PDB file of C-alpha atoms and ligand atoms in Angstrom:
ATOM      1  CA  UNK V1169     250.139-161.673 202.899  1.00  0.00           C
ATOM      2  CA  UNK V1170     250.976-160.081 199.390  1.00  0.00           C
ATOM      3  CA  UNK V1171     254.101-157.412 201.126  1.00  0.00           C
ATOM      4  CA  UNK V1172     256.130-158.624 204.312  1.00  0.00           C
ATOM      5  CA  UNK V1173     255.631-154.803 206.065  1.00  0.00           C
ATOM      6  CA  UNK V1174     259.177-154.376 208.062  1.00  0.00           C
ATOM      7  CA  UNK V1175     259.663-152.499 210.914  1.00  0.00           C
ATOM      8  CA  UNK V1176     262.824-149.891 211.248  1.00  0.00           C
ATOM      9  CA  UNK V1177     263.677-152.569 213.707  1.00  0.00           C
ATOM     10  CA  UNK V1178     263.872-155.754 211.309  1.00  0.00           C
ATOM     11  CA  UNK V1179     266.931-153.482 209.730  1.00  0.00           C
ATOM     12  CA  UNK V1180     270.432-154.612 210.988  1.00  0.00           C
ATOM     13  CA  UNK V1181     273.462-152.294 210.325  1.00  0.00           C
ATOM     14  CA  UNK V1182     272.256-149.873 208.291  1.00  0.00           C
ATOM     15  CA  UNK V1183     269.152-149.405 205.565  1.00  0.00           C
ATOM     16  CA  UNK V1184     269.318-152.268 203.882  1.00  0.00           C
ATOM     17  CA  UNK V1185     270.108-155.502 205.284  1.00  0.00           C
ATOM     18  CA  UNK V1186     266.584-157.061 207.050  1.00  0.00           C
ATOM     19  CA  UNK V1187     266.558-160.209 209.089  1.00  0.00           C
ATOM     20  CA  UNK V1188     263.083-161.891 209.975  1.00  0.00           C
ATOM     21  CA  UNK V1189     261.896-164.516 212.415  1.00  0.00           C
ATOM     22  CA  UNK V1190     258.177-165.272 213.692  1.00  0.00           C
ATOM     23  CA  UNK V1191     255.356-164.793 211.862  1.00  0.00           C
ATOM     24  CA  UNK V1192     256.886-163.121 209.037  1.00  0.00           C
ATOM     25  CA  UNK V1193     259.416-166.029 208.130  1.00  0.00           C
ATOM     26  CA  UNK V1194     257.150-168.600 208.621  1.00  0.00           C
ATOM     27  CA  UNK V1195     255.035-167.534 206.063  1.00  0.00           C
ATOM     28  CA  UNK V1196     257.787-166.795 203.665  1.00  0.00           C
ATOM     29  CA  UNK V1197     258.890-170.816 203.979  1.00  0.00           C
ATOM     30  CA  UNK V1198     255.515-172.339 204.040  1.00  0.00           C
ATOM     31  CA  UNK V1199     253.054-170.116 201.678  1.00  0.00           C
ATOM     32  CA  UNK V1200     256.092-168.192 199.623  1.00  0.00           C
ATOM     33  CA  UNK V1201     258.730-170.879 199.538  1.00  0.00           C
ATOM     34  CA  UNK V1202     261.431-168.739 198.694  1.00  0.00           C
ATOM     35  CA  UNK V1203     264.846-169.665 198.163  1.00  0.00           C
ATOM     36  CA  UNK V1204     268.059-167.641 198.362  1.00  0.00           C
ATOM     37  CA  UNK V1205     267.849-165.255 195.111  1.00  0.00           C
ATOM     38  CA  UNK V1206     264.142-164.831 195.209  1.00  0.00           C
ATOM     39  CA  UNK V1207     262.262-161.447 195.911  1.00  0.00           C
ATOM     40  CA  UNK V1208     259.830-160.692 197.893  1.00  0.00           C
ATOM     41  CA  UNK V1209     257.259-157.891 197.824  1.00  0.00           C
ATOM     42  CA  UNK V1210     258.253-155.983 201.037  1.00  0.00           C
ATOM     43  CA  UNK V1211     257.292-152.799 203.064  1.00  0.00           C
ATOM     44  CA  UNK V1212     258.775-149.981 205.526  1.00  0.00           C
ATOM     45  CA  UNK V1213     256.120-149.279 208.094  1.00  0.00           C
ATOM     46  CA  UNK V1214     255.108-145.648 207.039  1.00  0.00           C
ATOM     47  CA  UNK V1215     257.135-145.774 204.520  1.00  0.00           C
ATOM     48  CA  UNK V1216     258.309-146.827 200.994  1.00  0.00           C
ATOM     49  CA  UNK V1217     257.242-150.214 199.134  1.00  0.00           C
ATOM     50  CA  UNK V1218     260.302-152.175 197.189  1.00  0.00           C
ATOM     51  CA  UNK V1219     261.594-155.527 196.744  1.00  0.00           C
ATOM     52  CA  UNK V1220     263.869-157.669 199.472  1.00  0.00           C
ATOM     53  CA  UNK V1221     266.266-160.085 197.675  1.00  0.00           C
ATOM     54  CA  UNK V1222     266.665-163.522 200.139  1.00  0.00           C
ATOM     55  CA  UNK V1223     269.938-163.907 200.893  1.00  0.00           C
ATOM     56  CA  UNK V1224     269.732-166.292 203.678  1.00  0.00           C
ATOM     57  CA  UNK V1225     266.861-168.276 204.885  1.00  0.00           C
ATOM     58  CA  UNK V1226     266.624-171.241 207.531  1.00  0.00           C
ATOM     59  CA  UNK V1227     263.846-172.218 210.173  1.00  0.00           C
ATOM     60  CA  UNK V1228     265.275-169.560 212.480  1.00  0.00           C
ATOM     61  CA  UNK V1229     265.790-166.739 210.470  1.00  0.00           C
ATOM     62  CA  UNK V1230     265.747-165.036 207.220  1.00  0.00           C
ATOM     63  CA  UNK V1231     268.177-162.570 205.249  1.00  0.00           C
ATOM     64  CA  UNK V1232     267.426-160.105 202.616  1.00  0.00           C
ATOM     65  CA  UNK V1233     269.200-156.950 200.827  1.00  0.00           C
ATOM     66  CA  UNK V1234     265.927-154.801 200.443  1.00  0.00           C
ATOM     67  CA  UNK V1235     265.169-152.076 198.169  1.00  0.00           C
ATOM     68  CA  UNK V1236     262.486-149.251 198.574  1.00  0.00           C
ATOM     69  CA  UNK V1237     261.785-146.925 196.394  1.00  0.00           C
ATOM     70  CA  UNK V1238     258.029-147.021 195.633  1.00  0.00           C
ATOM     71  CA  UNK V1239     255.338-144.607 197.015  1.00  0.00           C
ATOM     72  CA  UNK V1240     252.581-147.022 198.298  1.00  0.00           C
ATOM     73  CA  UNK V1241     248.788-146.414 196.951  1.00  0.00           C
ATOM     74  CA  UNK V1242     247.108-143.437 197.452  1.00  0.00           C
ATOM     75  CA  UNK V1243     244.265-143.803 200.967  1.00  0.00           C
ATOM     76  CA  UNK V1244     240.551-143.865 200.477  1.00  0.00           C
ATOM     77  CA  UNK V1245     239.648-140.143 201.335  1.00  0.00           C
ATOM     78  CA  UNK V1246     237.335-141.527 204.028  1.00  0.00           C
ATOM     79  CA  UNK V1247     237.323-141.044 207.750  1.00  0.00           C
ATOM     80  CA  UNK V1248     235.145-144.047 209.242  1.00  0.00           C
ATOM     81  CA  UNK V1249     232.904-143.647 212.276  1.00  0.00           C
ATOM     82  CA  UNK V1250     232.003-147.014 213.009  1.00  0.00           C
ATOM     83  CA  UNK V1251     229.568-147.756 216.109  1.00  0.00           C
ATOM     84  CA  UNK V1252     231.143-150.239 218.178  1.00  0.00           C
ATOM     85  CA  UNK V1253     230.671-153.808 216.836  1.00  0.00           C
ATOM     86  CA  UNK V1254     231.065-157.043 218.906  1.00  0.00           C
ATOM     87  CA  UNK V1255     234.883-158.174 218.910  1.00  0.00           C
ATOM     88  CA  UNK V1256     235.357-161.147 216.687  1.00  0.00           C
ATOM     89  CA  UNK V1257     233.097-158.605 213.932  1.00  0.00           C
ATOM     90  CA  UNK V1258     235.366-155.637 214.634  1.00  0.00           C
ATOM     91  CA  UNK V1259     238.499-157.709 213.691  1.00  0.00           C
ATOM     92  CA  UNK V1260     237.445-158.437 210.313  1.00  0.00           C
ATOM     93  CA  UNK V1261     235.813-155.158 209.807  1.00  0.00           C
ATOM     94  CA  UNK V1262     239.004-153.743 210.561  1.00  0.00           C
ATOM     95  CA  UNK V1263     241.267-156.120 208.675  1.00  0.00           C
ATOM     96  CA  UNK V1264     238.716-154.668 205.553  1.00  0.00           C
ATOM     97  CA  UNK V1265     239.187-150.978 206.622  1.00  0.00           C
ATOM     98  CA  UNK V1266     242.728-151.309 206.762  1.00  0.00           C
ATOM     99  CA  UNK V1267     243.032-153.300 203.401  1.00  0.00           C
ATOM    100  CA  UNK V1268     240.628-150.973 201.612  1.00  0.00           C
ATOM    101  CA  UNK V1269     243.269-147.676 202.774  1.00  0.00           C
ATOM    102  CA  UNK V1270     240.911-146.143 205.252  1.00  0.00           C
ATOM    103  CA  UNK V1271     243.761-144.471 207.800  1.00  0.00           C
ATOM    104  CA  UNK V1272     241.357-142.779 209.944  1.00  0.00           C
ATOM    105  CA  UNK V1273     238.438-144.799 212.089  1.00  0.00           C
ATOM    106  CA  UNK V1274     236.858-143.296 214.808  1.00  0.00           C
ATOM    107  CA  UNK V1275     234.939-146.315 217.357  1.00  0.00           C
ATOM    108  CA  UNK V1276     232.394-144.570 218.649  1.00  0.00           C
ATOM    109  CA  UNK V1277     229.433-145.622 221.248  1.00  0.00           C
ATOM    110  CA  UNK V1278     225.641-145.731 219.969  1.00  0.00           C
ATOM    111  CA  UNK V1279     222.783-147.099 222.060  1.00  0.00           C
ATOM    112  CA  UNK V1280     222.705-150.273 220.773  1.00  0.00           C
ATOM    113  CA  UNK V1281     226.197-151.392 221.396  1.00  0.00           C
ATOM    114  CA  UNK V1282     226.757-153.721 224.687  1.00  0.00           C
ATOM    115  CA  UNK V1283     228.684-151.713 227.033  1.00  0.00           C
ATOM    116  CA  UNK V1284     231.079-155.143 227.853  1.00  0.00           C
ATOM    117  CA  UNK V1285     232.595-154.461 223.838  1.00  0.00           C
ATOM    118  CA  UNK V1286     233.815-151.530 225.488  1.00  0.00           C
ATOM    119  CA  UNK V1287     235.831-154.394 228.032  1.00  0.00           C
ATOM    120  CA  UNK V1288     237.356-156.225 224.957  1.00  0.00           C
ATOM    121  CA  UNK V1289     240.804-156.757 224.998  1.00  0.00           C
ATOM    122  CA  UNK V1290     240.632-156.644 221.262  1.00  0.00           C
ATOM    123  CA  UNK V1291     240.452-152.947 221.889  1.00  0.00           C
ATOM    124  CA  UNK V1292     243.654-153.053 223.058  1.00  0.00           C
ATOM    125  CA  UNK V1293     246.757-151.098 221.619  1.00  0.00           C
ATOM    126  CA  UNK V1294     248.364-154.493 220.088  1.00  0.00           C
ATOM    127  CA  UNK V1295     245.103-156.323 219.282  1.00  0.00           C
ATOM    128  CA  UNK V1296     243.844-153.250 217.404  1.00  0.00           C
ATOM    129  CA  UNK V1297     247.826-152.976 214.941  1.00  0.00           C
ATOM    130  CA  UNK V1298     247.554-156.624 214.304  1.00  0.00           C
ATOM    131  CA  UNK V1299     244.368-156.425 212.737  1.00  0.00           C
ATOM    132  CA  UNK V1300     245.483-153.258 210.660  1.00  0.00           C
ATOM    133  CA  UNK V1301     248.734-155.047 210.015  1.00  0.00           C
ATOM    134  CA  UNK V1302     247.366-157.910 208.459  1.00  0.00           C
ATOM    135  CA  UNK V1303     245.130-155.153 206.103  1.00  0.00           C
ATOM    136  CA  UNK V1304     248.051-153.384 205.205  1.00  0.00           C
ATOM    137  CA  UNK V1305     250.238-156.502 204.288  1.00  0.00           C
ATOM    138  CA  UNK V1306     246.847-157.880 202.516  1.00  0.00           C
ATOM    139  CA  UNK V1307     246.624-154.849 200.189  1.00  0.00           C
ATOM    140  CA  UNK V1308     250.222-153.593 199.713  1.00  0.00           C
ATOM    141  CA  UNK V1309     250.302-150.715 201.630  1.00  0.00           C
ATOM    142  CA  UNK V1310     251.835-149.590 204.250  1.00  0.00           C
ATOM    143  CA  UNK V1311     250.481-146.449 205.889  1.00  0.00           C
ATOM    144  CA  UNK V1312     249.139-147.592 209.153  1.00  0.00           C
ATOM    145  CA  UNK V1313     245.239-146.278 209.741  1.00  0.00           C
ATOM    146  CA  UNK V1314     244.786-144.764 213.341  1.00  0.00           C
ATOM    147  CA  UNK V1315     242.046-145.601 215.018  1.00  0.00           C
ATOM    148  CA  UNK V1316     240.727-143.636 217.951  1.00  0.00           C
ATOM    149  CA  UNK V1317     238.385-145.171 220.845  1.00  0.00           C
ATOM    150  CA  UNK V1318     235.268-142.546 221.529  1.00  0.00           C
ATOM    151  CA  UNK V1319     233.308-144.199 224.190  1.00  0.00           C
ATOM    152  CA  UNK V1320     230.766-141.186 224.688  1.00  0.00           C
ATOM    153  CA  UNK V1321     227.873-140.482 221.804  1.00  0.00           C
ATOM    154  CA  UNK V1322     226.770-137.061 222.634  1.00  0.00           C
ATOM    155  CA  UNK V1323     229.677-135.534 223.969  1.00  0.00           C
ATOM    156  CA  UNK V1324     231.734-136.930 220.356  1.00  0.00           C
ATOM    157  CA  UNK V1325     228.880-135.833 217.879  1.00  0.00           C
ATOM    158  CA  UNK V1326     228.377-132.814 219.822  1.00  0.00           C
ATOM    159  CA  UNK V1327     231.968-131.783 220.317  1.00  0.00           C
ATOM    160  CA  UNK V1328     234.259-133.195 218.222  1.00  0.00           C
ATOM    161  CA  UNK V1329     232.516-134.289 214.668  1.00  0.00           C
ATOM    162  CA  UNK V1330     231.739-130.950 214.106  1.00  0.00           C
ATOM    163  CA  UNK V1331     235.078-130.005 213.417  1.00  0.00           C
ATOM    164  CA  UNK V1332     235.793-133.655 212.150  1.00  0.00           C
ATOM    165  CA  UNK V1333     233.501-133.374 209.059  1.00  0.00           C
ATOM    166  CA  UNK V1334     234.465-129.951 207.895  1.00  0.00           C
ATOM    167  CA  UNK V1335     235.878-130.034 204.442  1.00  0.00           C
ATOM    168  CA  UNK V1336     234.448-132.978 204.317  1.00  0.00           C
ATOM    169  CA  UNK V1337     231.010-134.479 202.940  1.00  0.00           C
ATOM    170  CA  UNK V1338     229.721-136.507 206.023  1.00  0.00           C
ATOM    171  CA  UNK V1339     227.053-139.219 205.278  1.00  0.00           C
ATOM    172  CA  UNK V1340     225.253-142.274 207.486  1.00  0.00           C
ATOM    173  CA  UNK V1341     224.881-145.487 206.162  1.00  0.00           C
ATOM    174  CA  UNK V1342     221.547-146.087 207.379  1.00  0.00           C
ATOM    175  CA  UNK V1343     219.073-148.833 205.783  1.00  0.00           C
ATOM    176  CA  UNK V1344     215.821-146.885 206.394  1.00  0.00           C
ATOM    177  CA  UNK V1345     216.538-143.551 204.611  1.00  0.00           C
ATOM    178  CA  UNK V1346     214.817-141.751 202.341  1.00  0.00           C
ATOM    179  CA  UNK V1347     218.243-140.725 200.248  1.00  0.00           C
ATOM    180  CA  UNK V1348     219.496-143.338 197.984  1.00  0.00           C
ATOM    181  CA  UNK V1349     223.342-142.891 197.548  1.00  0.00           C
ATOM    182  CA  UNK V1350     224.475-140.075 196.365  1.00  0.00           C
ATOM    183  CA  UNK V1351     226.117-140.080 192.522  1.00  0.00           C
ATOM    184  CA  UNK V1352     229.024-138.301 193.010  1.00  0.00           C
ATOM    185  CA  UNK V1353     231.220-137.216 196.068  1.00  0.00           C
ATOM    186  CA  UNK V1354     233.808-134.702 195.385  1.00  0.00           C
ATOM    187  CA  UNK V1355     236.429-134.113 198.273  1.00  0.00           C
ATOM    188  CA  UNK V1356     237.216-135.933 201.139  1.00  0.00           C
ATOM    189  CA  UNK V1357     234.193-137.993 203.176  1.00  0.00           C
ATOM    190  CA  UNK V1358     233.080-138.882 207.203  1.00  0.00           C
ATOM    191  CA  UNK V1359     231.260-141.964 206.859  1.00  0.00           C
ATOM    192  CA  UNK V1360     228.995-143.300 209.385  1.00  0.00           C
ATOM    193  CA  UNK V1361     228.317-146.779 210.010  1.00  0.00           C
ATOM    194  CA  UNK V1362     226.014-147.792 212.872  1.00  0.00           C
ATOM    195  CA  UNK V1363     225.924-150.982 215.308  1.00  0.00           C
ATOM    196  CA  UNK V1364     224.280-154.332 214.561  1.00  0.00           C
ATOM    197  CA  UNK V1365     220.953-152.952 215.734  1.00  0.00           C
ATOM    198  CA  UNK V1366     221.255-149.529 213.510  1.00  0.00           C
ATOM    199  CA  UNK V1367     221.240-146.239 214.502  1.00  0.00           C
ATOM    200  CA  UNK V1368     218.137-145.259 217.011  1.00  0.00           C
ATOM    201  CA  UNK V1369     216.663-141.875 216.194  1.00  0.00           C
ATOM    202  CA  UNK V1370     218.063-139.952 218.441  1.00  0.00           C
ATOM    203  CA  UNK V1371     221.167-140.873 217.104  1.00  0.00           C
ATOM    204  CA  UNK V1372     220.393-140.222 213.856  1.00  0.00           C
ATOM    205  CA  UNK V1373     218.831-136.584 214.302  1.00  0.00           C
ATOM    206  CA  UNK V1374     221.978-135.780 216.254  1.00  0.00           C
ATOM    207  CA  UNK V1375     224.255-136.981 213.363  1.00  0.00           C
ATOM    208  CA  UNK V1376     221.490-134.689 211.081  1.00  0.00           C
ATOM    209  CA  UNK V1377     221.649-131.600 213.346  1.00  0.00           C
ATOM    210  CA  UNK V1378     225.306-131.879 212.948  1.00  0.00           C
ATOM    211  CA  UNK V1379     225.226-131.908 208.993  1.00  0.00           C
ATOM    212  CA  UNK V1380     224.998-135.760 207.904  1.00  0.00           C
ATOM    213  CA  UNK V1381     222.830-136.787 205.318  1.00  0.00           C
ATOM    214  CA  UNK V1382     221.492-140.154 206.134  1.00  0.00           C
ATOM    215  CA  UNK V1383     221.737-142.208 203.001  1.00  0.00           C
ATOM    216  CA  UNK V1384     220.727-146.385 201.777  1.00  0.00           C
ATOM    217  CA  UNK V1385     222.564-148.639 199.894  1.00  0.00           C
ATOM    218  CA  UNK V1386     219.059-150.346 199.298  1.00  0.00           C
ATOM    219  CA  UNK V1387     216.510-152.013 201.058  1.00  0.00           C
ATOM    220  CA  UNK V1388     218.571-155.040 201.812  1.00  0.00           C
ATOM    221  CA  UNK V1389     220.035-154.726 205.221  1.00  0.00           C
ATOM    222  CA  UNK V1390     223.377-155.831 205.229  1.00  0.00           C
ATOM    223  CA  UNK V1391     225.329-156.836 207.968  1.00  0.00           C
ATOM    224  CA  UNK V1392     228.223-154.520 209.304  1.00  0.00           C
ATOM    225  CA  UNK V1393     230.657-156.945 207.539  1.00  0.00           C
ATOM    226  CA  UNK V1394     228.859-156.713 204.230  1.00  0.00           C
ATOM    227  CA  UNK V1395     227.868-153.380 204.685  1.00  0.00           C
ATOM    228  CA  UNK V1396     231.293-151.879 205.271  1.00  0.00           C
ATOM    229  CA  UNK V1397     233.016-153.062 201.741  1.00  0.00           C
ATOM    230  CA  UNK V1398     230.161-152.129 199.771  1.00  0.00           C
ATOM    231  CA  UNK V1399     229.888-148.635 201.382  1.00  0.00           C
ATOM    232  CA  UNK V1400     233.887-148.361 200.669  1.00  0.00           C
ATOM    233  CA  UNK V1401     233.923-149.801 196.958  1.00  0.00           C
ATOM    234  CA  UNK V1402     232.182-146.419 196.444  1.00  0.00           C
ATOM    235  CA  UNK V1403     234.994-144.295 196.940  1.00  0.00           C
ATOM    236  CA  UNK V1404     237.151-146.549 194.695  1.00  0.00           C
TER     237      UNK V1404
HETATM  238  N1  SAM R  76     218.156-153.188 211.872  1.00  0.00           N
HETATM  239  C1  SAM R  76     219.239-152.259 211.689  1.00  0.00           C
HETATM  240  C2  SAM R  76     218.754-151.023 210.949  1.00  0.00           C
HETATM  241  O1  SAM R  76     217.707-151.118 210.297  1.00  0.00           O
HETATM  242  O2  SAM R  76     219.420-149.980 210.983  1.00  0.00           O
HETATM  243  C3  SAM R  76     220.337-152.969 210.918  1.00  0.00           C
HETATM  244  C4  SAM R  76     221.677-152.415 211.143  1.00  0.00           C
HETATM  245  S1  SAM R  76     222.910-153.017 210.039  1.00  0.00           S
HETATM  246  C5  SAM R  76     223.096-154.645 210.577  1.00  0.00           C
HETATM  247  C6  SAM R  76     224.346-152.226 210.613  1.00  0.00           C
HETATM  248  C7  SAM R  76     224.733-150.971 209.875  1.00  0.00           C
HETATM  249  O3  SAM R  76     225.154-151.293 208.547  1.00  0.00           O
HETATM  250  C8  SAM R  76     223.623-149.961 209.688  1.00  0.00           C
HETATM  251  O4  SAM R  76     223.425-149.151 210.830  1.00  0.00           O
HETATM  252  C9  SAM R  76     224.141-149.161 208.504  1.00  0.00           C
HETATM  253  O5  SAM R  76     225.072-148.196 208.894  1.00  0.00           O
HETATM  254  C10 SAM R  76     224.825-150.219 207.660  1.00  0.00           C
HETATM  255  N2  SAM R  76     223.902-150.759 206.643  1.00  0.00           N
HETATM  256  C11 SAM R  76     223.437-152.023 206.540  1.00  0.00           C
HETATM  257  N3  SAM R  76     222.650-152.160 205.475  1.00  0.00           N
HETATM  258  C12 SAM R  76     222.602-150.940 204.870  1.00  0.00           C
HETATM  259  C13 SAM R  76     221.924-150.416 203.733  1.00  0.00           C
HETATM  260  N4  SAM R  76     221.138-151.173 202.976  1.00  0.00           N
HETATM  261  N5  SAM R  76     222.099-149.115 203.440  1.00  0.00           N
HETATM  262  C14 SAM R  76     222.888-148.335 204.197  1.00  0.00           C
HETATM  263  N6  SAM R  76     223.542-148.769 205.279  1.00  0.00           N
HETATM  264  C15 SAM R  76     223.410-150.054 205.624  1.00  0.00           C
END
């Protein structure tokens, strides 16, 4: 955890004044340490980045006068479409997405993802924020992403990426393509990532018809965990 990200409710009596318990404090006495006096790296949800000085800290309960007055880092200018992956994968992945300043993921079905991921509860409202959570207080930021659930292939390519992508350049990661990566991006991107199996064809001449260029990082096949940061570190 490099910021403690507050919520408006942490604030008691006004802008400043913060008080912390949980998860939070617990980290600031056994991995920060901190004493009265010290400052900590700390967060608004959605909004500004600044310091909180400690002003009171126990087992219970902490106390800090906070400051914020620092935009936090510009977001990747990449919308993610990421094919389902099994739960314990899509936490990290999204701990990574989050971390890396994606703020828009799209979950979508493919053929090759097991219809029970769709059953996780890690797709659950809370489940989902405490992965993103622990990305945004990983990287300093704290502009949560939104992720959106689209459970249907066709209907989503067919429908709704169409108007997704424009303005955009909209590529698939896909292992087998002929394209290498492109050199240069300008503007905003859609980027396509596909389930453990990979795309099938269909689903890859639907994401075609619809404008995607299909491109390879290589002929190594990485796995969704792997393949995720390096795809990202391009846009960096
Ligand atoms: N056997 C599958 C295939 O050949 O597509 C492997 C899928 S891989 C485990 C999961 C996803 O990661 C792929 O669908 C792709 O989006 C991305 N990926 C993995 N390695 C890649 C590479 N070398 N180039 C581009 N994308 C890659």
């Amino acid at each position: 955890m490099n910021l403690i990200l507050l919520h408006k409710d942490d604030f008691i009596g006004g802008t400043k004044r913060v008080t912390l318990h949980g998860r939070r404090l617990q980290h600031v006495l056994t991995v920060l340490r901190a004493k009265p006096g010290d400052e900590l790296a700390v967060g608004l949800s959605d909004g500004l980045l600044g310091r909180g000085r400690v002003t009171m800290i126990s087992e219970d309960e902490l106390e800090m006068e906070t400051t914020l007055d620092k935009e936090p880092p510009a977001p990747l200018p990449v919308t993610l479409l990421l094919a389902l992956p099994r739960p314990k994968v899509l936490r990290r992945v999204l701990l990574t997405a989050s971390s890396m300043g994606v703020k828009k993921i799209f979950l979508m079905n493919a053929f090759r993802v097991e219809k029970s991921f769709w059953k996780s509860p890690f797709l659950g409202e809370a489940s989902l924020r405490q992965q993103l959570v622990l990305g945004l207080e990983q990287a300093g930021d704290t502009v949560m992403p939104d992720v959106h659930l689209r459970p249907l292939f066709k209907p989503f390519v067919e429908d709704e990426l169409p108007g997704l992508i424009r303005g955009t350049t909209p590529l698939a990661a896909h292992p087998d393509a002929e394209n290498g990566w492109p050199e240069k991006t300008a503007g905003p991107v859609t980027l396509a990532i596909g389930p453990e199996g990979g795309f099938i064809p269909y689903e890859t001449d639907k994401l075609r018809d619809c404008g995607f260029r299909t491109v390879s990082l290589g002929k190594r096949i990485l796995r969704v965990e792997a393949a995720l940061p390096a795809l990202l570190s391009k846009f960096f």
